[in-house]
XYZ file of N, CA and C in Angstrom:
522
model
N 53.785 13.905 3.039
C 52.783 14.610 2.273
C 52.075 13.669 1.291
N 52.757 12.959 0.404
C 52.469 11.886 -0.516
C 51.334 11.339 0.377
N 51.718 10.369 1.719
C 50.838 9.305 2.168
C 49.927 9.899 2.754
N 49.683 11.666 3.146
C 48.476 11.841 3.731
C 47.452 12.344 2.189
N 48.167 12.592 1.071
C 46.962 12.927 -0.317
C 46.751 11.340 -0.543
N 47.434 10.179 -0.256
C 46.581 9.284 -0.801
C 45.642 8.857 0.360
N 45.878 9.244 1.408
C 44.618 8.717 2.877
C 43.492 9.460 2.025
N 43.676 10.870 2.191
C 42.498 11.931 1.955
C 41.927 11.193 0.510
N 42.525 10.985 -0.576
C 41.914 10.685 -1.703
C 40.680 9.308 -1.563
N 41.379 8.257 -0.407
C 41.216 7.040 -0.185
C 39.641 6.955 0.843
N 39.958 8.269 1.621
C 38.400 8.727 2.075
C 37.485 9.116 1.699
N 37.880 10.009 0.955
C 37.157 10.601 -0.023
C 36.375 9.851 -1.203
N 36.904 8.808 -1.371
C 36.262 7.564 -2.790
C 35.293 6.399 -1.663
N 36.041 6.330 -0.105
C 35.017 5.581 0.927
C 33.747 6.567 0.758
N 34.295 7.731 1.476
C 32.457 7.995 1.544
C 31.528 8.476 0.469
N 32.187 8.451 -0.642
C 31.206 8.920 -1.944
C 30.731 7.149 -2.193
N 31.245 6.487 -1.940
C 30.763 5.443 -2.689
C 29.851 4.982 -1.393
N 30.087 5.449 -0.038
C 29.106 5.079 1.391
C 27.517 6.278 1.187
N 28.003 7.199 0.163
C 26.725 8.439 0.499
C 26.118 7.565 -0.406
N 26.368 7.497 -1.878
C 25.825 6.720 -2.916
C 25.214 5.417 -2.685
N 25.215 4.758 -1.463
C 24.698 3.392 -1.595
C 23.649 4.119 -0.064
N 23.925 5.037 0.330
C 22.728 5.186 1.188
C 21.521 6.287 0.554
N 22.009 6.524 -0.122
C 21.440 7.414 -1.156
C 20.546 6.733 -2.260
N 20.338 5.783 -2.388
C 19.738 4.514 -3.220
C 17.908 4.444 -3.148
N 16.453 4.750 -3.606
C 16.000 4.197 -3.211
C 16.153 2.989 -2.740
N 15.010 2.585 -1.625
C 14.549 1.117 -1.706
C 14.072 0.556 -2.521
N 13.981 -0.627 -2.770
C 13.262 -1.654 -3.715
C 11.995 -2.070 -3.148
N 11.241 -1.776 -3.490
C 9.662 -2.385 -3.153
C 8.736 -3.492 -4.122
N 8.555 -4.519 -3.516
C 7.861 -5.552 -4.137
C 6.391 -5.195 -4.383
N 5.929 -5.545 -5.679
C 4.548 -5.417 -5.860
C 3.955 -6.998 -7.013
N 2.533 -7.085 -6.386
C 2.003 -8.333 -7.486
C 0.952 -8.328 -7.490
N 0.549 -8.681 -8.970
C -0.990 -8.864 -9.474
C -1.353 -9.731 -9.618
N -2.481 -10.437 -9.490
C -2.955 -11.846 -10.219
C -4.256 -11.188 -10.965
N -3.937 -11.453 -12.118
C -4.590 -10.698 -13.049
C -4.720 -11.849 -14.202
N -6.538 -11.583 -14.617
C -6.732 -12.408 -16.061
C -6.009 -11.653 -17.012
N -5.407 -11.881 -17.371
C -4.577 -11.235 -18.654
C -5.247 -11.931 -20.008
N -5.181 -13.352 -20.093
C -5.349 -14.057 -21.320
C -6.431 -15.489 -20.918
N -7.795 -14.703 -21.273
C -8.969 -15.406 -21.519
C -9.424 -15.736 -19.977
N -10.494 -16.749 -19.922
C -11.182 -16.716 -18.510
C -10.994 -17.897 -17.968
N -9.801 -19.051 -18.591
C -9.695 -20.305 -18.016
C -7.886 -20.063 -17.391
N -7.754 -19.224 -17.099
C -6.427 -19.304 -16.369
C -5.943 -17.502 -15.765
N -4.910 -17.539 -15.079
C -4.754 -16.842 -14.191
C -3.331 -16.456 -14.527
N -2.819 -14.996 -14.371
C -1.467 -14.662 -14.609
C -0.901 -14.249 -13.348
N 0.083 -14.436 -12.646
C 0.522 -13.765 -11.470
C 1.848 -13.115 -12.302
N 1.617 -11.666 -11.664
C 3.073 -10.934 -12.343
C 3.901 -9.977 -11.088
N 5.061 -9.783 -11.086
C 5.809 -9.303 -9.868
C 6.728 -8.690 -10.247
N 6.563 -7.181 -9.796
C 7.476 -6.243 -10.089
C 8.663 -5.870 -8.872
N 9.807 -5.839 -8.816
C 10.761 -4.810 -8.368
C 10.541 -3.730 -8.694
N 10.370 -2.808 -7.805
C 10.281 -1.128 -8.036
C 11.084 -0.242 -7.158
N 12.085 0.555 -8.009
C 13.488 1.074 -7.039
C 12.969 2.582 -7.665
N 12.648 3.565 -6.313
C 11.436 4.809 -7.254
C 10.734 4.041 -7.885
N 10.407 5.134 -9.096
C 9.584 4.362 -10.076
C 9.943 3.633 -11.368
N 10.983 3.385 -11.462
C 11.392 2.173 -12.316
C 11.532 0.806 -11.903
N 11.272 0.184 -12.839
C 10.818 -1.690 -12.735
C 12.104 -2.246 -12.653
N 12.980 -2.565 -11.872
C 14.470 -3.479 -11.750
C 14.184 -4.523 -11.848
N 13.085 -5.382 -12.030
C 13.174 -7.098 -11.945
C 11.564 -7.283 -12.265
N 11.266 -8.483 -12.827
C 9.712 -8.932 -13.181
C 9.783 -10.249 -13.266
N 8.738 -10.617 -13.303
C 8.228 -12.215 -13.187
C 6.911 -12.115 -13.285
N 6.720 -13.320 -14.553
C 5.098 -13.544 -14.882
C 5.407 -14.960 -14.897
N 4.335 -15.360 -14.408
C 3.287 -16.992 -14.678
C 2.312 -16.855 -14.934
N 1.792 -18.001 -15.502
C 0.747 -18.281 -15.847
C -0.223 -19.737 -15.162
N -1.477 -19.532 -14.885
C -2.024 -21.172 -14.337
C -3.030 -21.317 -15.123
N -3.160 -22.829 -15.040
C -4.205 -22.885 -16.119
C -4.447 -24.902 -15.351
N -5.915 -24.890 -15.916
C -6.087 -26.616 -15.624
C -5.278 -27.405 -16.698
N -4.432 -28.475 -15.782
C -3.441 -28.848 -16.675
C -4.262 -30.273 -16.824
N -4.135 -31.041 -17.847
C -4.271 -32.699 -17.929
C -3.453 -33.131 -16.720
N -3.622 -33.764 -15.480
C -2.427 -34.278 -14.882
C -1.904 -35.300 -15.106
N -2.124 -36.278 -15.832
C -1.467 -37.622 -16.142
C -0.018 -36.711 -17.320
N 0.062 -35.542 -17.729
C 0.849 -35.476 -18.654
C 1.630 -34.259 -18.284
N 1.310 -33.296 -16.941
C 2.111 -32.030 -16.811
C 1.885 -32.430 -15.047
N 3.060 -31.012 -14.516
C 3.213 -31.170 -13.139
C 2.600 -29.894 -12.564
N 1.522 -30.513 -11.564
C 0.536 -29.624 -10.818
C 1.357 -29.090 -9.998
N 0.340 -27.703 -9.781
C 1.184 -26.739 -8.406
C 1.621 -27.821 -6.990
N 2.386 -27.309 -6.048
C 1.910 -28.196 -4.617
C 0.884 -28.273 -4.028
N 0.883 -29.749 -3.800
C -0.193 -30.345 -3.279
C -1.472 -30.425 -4.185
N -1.686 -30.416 -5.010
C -2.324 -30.883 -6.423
C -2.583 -32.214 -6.316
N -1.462 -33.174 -5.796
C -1.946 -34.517 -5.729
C -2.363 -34.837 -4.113
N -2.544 -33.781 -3.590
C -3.071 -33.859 -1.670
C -4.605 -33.473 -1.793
N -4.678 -33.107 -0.787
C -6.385 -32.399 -0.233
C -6.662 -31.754 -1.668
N -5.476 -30.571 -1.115
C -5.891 -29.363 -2.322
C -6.301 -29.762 -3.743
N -5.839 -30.743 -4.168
C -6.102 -31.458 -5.979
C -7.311 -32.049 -5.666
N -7.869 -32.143 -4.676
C -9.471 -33.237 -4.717
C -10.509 -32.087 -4.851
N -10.332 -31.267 -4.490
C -11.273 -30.374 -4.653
C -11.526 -29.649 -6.047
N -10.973 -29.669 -7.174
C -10.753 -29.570 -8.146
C -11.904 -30.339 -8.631
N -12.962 -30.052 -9.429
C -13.890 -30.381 -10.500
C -13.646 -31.732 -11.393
N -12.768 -31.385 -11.832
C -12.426 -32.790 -12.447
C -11.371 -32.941 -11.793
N -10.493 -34.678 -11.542
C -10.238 -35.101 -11.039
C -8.399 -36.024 -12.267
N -9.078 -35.274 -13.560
C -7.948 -35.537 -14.882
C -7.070 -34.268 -14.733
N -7.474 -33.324 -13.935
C -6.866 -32.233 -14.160
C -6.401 -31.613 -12.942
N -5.144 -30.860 -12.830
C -4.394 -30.095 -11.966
C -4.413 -28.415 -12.675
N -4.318 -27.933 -11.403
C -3.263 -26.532 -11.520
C -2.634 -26.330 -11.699
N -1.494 -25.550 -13.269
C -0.187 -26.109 -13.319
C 0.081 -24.433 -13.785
N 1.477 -24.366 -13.251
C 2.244 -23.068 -14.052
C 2.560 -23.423 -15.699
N 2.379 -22.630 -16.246
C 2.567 -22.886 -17.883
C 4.127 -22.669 -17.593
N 4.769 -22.018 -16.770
C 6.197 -22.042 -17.076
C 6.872 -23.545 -16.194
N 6.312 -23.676 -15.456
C 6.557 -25.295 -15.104
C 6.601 -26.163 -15.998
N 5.259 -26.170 -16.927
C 4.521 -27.127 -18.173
C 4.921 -26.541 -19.928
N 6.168 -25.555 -19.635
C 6.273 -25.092 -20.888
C 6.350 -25.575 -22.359
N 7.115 -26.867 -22.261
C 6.908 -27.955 -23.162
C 5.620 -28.574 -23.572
N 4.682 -29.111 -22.187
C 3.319 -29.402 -23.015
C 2.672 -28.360 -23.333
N 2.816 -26.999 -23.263
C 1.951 -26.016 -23.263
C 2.253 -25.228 -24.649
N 3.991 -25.302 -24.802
C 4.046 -25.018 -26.030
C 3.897 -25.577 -27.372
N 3.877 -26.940 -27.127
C 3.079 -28.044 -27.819
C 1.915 -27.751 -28.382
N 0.655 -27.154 -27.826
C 0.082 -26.869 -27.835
C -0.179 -25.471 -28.605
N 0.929 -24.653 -28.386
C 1.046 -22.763 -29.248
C 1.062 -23.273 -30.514
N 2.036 -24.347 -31.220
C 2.732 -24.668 -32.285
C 1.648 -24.397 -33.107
N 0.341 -25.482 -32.444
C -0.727 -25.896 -33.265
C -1.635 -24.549 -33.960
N -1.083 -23.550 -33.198
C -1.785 -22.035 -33.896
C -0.568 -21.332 -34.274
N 0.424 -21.792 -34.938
C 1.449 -21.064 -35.326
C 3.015 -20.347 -34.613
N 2.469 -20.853 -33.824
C 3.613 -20.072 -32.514
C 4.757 -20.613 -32.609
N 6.536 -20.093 -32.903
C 7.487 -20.724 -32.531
C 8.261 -20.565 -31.330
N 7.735 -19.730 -30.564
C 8.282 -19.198 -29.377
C 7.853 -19.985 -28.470
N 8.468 -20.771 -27.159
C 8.084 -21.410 -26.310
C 7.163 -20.267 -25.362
N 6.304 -20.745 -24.607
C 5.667 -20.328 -23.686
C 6.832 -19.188 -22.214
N 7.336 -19.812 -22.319
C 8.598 -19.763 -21.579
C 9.381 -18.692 -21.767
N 9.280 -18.873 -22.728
C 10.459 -17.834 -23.505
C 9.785 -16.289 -23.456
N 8.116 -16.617 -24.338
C 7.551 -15.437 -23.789
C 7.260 -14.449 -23.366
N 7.265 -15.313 -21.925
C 7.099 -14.639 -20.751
C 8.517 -14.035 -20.238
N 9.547 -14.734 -21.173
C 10.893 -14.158 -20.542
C 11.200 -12.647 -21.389
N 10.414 -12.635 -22.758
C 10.393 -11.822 -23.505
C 9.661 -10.106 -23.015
N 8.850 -10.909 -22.331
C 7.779 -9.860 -21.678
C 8.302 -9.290 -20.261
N 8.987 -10.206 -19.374
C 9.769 -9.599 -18.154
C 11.135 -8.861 -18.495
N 11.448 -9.334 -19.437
C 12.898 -7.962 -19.898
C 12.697 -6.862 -20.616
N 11.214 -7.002 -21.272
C 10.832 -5.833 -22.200
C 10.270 -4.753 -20.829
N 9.783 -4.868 -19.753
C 9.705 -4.104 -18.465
C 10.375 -3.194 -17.876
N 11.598 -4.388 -17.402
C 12.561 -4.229 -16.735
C 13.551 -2.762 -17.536
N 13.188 -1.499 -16.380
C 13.958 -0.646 -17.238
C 13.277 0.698 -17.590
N 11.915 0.128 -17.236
C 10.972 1.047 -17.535
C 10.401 1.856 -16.426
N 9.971 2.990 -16.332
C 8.893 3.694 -15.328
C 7.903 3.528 -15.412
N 7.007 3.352 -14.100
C 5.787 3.044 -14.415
C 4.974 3.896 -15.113
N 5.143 5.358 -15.120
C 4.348 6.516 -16.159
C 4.756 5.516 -17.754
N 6.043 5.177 -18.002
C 6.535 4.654 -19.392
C 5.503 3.828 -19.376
N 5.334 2.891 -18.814
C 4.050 1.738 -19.131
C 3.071 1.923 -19.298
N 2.716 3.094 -18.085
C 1.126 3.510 -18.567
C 0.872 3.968 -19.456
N 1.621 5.179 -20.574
C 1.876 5.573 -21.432
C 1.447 4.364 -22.382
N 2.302 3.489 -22.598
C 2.796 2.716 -23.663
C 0.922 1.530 -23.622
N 0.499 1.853 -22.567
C -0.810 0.784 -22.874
C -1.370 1.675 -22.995
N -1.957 2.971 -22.733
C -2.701 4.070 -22.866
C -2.744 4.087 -24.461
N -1.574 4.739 -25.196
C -1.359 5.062 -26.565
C -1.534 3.419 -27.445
N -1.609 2.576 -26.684
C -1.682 1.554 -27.693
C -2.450 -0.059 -27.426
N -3.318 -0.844 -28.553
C -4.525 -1.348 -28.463
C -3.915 -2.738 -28.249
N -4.593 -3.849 -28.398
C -4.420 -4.912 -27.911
C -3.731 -5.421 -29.168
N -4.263 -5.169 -30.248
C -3.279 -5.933 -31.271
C -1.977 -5.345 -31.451
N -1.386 -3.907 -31.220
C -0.605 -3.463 -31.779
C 0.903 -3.835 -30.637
N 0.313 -4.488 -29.815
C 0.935 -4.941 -28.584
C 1.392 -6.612 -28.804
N 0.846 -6.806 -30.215
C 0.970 -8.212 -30.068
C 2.325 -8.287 -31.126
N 2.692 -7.453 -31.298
C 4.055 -7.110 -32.357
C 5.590 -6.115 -31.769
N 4.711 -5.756 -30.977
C 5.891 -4.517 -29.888
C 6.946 -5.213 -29.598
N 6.555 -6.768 -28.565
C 7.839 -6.658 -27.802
C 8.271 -8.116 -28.573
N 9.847 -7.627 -29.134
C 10.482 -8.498 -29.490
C 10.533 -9.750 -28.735
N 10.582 -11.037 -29.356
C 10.529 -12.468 -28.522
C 9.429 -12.483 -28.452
N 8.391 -11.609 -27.864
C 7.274 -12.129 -27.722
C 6.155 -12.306 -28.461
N 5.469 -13.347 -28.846
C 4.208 -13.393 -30.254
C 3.291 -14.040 -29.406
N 2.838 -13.387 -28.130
C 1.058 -13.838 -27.852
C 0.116 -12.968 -28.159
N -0.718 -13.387 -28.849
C -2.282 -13.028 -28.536
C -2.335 -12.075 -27.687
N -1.890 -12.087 -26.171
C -2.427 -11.062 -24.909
C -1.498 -10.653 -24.558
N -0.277 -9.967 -25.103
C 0.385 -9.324 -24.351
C 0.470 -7.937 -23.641
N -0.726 -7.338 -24.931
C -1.626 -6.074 -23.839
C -1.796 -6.665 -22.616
N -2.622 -7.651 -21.858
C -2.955 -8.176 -20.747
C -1.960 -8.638 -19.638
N -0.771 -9.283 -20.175
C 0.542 -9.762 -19.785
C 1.126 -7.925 -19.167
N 1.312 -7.543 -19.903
C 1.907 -5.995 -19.610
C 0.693 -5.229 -18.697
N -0.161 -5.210 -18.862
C -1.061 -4.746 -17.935
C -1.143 -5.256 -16.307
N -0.701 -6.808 -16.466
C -0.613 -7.164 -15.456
C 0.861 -6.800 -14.706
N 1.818 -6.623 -15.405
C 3.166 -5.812 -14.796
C 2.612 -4.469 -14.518
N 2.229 -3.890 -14.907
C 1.376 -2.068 -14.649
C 0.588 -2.363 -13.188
N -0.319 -3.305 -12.873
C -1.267 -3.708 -12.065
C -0.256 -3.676 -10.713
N 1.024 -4.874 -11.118
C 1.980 -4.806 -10.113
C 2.138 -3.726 -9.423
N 2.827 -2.853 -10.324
C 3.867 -2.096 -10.434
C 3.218 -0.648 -9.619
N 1.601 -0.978 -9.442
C 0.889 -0.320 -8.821
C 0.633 -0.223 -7.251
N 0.834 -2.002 -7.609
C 0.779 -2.380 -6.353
C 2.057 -1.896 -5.249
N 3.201 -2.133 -5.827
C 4.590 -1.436 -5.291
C 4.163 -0.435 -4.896
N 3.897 0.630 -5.714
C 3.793 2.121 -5.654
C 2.646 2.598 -4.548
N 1.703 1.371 -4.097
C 0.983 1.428 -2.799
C 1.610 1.465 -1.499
N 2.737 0.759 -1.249
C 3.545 0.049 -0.309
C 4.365 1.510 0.144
């Protein structure tokens, strides 16, 4: 009697934990490349979407880098880099170039690396529904966004978050 209540118990915890993992949405990938911040660079942002909550994010940023001093996307120094306007400058991820780029924040006050940021801005997401986001840029302006998400102190993070929303849209197409 004992060894058939622990079979039954032992099945019973198999298939609740077999209904529960088939029972799961899917995860659907979505991405924007979206100007978020000004007209000389480009944000790509990428949402995980399980239903409608955000499980995972990722933002970059591109921008013309000096190339003698940061590291261009691939092939920057091939075909693809000749075609480029000037010939001092590459395509570079600011999270690749976070050091020269945050070099650069210091000089307007910034102590937060570039890097960091953006890491500030993909965990402040993560967690959220996409109605929560739309909400949260709907009810609120570009400056008041520049204080919201802890870690993060840019200028555009209305735009940064918009571009996770943009994603997150994109998922919700799929």
């Amino acid at each position: 009697m004992k060894k058939t209540l622990i079979l039954v118990l032992v099945l019973v915890s198999i298939f609740s934990i077999a209904a529960t993992s088939f029972a799961a949405e899917p995860i659907v990938m979505g991405k924007a490349d979206w100007a978020a911040h000004g007209t000389r660079c480009f944000a790509v942002a990428v949402v995980a979407l399980q239903g409608d909550v955000i499980v995972g994010a990722y933002l970059d940023e591109y921008q013309m880098l000096p190339r003698a001093e940061t590291t261009g996307v691939p092939n920057s120094d091939k075909a693809f880099g000749e075609a480029f306007a000037n010939p001092e400058q590459a395509l570079g991820s600011k999270k690749v170039n976070s050091e020269y780029y945050s070099n650069n924040m210091t000089k307007a006050g910034s102590t937060v690396t570039i890097a960091n940021n953006f890491k500030a801005l993909e965990e402040f997401v993560v967690g959220m529904t996409v109605a929560e986001l739309e909400e949260l840029l709907t009810n609120n302006d570009k400056e008041a966004m520049v204080d919201m998400v802890t870690g993060a102190t840019l200028a555009d993070n209305y735009g940064y978050l918009t571009a996770f929303w943009a994603a997150a849209k994109d998922a919700q197409s799929k």
